[in-house]
Coordinates of N, CA, C and O in Angstrom, one line a residue:
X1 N 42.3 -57.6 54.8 CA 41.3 -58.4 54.1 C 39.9 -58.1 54.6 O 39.1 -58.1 53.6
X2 N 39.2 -57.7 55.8 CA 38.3 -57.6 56.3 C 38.0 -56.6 55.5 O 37.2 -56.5 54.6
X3 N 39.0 -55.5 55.9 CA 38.6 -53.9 55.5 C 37.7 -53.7 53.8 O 36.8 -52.9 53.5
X4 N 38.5 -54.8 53.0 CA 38.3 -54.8 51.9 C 37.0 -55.4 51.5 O 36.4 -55.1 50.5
X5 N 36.5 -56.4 52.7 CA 35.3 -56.8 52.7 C 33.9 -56.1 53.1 O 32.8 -56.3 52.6
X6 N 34.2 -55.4 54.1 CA 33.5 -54.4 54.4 C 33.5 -52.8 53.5 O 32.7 -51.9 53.7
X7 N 34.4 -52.5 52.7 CA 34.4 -51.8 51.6 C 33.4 -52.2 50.6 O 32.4 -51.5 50.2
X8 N 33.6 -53.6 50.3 CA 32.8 -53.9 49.1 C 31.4 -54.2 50.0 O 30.6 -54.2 49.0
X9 N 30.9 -54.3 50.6 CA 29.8 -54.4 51.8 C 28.8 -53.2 51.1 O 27.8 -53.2 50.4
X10 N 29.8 -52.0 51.8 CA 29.4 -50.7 52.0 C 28.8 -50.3 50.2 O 27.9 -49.7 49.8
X11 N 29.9 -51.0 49.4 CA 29.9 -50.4 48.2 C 27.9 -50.8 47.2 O 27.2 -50.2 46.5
X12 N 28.0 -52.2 47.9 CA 27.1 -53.2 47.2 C 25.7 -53.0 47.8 O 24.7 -52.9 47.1
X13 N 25.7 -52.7 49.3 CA 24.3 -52.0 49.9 C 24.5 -50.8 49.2 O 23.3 -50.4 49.1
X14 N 25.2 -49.8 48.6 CA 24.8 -48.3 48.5 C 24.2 -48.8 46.7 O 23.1 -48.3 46.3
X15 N 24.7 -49.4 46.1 CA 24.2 -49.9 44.7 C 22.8 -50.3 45.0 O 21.9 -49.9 44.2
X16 N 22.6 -51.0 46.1 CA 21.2 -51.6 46.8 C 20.1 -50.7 46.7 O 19.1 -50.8 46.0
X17 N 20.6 -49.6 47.6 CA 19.6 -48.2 47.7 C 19.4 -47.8 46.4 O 18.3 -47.6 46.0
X18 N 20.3 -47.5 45.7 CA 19.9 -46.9 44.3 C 19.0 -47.8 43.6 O 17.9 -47.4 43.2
X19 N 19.5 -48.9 43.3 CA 18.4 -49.7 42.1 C 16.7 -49.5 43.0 O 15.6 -49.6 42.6
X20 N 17.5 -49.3 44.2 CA 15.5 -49.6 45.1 C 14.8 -48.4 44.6 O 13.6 -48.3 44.3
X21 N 15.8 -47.4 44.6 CA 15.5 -46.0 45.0 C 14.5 -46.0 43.2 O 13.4 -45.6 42.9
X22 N 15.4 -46.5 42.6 CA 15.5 -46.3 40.8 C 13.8 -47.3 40.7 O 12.7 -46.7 40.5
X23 N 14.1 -48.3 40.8 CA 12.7 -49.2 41.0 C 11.6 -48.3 41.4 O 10.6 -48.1 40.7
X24 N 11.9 -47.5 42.6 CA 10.2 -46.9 42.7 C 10.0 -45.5 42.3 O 9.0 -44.9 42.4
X25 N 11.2 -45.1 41.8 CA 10.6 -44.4 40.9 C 9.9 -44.8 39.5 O 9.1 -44.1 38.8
X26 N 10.5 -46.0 39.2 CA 10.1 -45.9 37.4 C 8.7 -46.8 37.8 O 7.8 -46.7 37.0
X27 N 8.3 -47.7 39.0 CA 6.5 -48.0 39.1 C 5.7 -47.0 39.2 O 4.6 -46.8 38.6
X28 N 6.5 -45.9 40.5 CA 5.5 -44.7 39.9 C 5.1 -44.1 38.5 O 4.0 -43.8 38.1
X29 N 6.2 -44.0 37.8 CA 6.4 -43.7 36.7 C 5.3 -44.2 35.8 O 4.5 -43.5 35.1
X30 N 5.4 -45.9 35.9 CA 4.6 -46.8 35.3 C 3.0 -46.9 35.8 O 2.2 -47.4 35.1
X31 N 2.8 -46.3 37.0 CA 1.6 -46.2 37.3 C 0.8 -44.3 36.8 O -0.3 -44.1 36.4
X32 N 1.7 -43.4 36.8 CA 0.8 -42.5 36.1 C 0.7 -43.0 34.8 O -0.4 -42.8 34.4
X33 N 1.4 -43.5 33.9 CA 1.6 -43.9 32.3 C 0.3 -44.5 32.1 O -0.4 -44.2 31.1
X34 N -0.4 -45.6 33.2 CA -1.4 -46.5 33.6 C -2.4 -45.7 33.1 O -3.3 -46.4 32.6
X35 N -2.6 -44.5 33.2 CA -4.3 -43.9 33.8 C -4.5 -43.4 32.6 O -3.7 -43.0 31.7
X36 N -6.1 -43.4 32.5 CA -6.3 -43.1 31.4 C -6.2 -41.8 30.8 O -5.5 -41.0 31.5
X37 N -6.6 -41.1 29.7 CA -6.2 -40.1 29.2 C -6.8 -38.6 30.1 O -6.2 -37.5 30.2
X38 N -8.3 -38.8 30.9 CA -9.1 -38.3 31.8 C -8.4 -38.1 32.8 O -8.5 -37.1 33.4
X39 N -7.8 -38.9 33.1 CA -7.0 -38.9 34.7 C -5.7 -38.0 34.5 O -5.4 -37.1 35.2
X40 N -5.2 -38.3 33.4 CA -4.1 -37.4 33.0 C -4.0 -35.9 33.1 O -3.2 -35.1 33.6
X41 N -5.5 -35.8 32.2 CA -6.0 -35.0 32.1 C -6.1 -33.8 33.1 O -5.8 -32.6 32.9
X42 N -6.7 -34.5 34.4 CA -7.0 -34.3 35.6 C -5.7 -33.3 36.6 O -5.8 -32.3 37.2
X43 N -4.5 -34.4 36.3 CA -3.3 -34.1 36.6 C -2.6 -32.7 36.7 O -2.0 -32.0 37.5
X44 N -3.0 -32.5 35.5 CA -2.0 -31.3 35.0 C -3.2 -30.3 35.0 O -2.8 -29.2 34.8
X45 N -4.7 -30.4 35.0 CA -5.4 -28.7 34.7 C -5.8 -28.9 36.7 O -6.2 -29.9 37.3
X46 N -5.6 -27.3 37.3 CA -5.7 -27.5 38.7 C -7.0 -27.2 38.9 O -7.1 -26.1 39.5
X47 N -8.3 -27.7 38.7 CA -9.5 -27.5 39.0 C -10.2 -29.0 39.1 O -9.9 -30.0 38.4
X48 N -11.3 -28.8 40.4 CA -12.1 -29.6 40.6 C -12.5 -31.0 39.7 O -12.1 -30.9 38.5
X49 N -13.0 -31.9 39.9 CA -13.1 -33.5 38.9 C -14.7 -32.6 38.3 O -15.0 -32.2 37.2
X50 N -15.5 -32.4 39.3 CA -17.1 -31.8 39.2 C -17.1 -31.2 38.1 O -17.7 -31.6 37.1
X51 N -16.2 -29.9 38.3 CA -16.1 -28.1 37.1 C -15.6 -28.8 36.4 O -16.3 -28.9 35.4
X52 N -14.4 -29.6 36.2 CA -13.9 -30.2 34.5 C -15.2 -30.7 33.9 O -15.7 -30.2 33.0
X53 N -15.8 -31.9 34.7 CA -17.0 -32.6 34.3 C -17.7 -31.8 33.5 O -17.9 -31.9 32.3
X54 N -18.2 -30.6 34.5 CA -19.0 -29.6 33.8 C -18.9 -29.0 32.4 O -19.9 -28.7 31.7
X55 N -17.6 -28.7 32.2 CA -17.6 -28.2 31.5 C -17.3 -28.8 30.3 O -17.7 -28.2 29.3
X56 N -16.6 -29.8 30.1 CA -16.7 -31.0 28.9 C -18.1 -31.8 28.5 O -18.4 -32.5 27.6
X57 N -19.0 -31.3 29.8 CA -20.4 -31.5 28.9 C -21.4 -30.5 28.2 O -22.3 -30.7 27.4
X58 N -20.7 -29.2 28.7 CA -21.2 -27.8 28.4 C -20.8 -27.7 26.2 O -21.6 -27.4 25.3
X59 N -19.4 -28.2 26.2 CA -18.8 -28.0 25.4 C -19.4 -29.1 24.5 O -19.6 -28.8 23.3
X60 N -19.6 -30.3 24.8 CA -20.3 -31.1 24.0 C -21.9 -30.8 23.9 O -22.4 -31.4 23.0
X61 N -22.7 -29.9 24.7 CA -24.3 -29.6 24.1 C -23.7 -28.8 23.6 O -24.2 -28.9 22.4
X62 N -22.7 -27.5 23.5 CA -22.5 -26.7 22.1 C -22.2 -27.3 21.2 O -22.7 -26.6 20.3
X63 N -21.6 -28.3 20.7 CA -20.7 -28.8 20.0 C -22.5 -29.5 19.0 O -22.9 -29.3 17.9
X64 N -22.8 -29.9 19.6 CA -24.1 -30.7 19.2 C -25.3 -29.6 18.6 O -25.7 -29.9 17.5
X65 N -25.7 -28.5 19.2 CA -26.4 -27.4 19.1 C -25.7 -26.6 17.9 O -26.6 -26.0 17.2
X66 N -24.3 -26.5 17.5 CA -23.8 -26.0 16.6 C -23.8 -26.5 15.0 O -23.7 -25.8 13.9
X67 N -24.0 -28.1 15.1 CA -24.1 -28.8 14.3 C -25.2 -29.0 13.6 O -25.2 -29.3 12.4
X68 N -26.5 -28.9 14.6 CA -28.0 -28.7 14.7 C -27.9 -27.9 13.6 O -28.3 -28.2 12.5
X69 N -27.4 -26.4 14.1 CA -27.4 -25.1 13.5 C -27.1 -25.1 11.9 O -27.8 -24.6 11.1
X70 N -26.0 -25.8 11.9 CA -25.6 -25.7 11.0 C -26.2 -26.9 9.2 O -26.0 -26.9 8.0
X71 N -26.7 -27.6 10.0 CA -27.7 -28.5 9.2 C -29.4 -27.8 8.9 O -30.3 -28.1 8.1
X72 N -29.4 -26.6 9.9 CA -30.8 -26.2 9.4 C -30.7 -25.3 8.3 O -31.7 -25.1 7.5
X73 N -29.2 -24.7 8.2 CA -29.1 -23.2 7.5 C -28.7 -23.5 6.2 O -28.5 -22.6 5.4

C-alpha cells in the first residue's frame, strides 16, 4: 500500500513539473504576444533600436519628398 502511495506521489509531482514547466512557457509566450508591433519588430531584424529608428525615418522623409514630387509634376 505505501509503495502504491508513493508511486502516485512520484506520478502527481512529475504532472506538477510539467503543468509548471507548461505555465511558463505559455506567460512567456503571452508576454512576447504583449508587445507592440515595434517591439516585435525589433525581435526578429538583428540591428541596433538607434539604425532601425534611423532608418524608418529616412524612409518616411522619402516617402513624403516623393509625394511632394509627385504633386508638382
Amino acid at each position: 500500500m505505501e509503495e502504491r502511495k508513493t508511486g502516485e506521489f512520484l506520478e502527481n509531482e512529475k504532472t506538477l513539473k510539467e503543468l509548471q514547466e507548461e505555465n511558463r512557457r505559455l506567460q512567456e509566450e503571452n508576454e512576447r504576444l504583449n508587445r507592440s508591433i515595434k517591439e516585435r519588430l525589433y525581435d526578429k531584424i538583428h540591428v541596433s533600436v538607434h539604425t532601425l529608428d534611423l532608418f524608418i525615418a529616412a524612409m518616411c522623409v522619402l516617402f513624403v519628398v516623393v509625394v511632394i514630387m509627385g504633386m508638382l509634376k
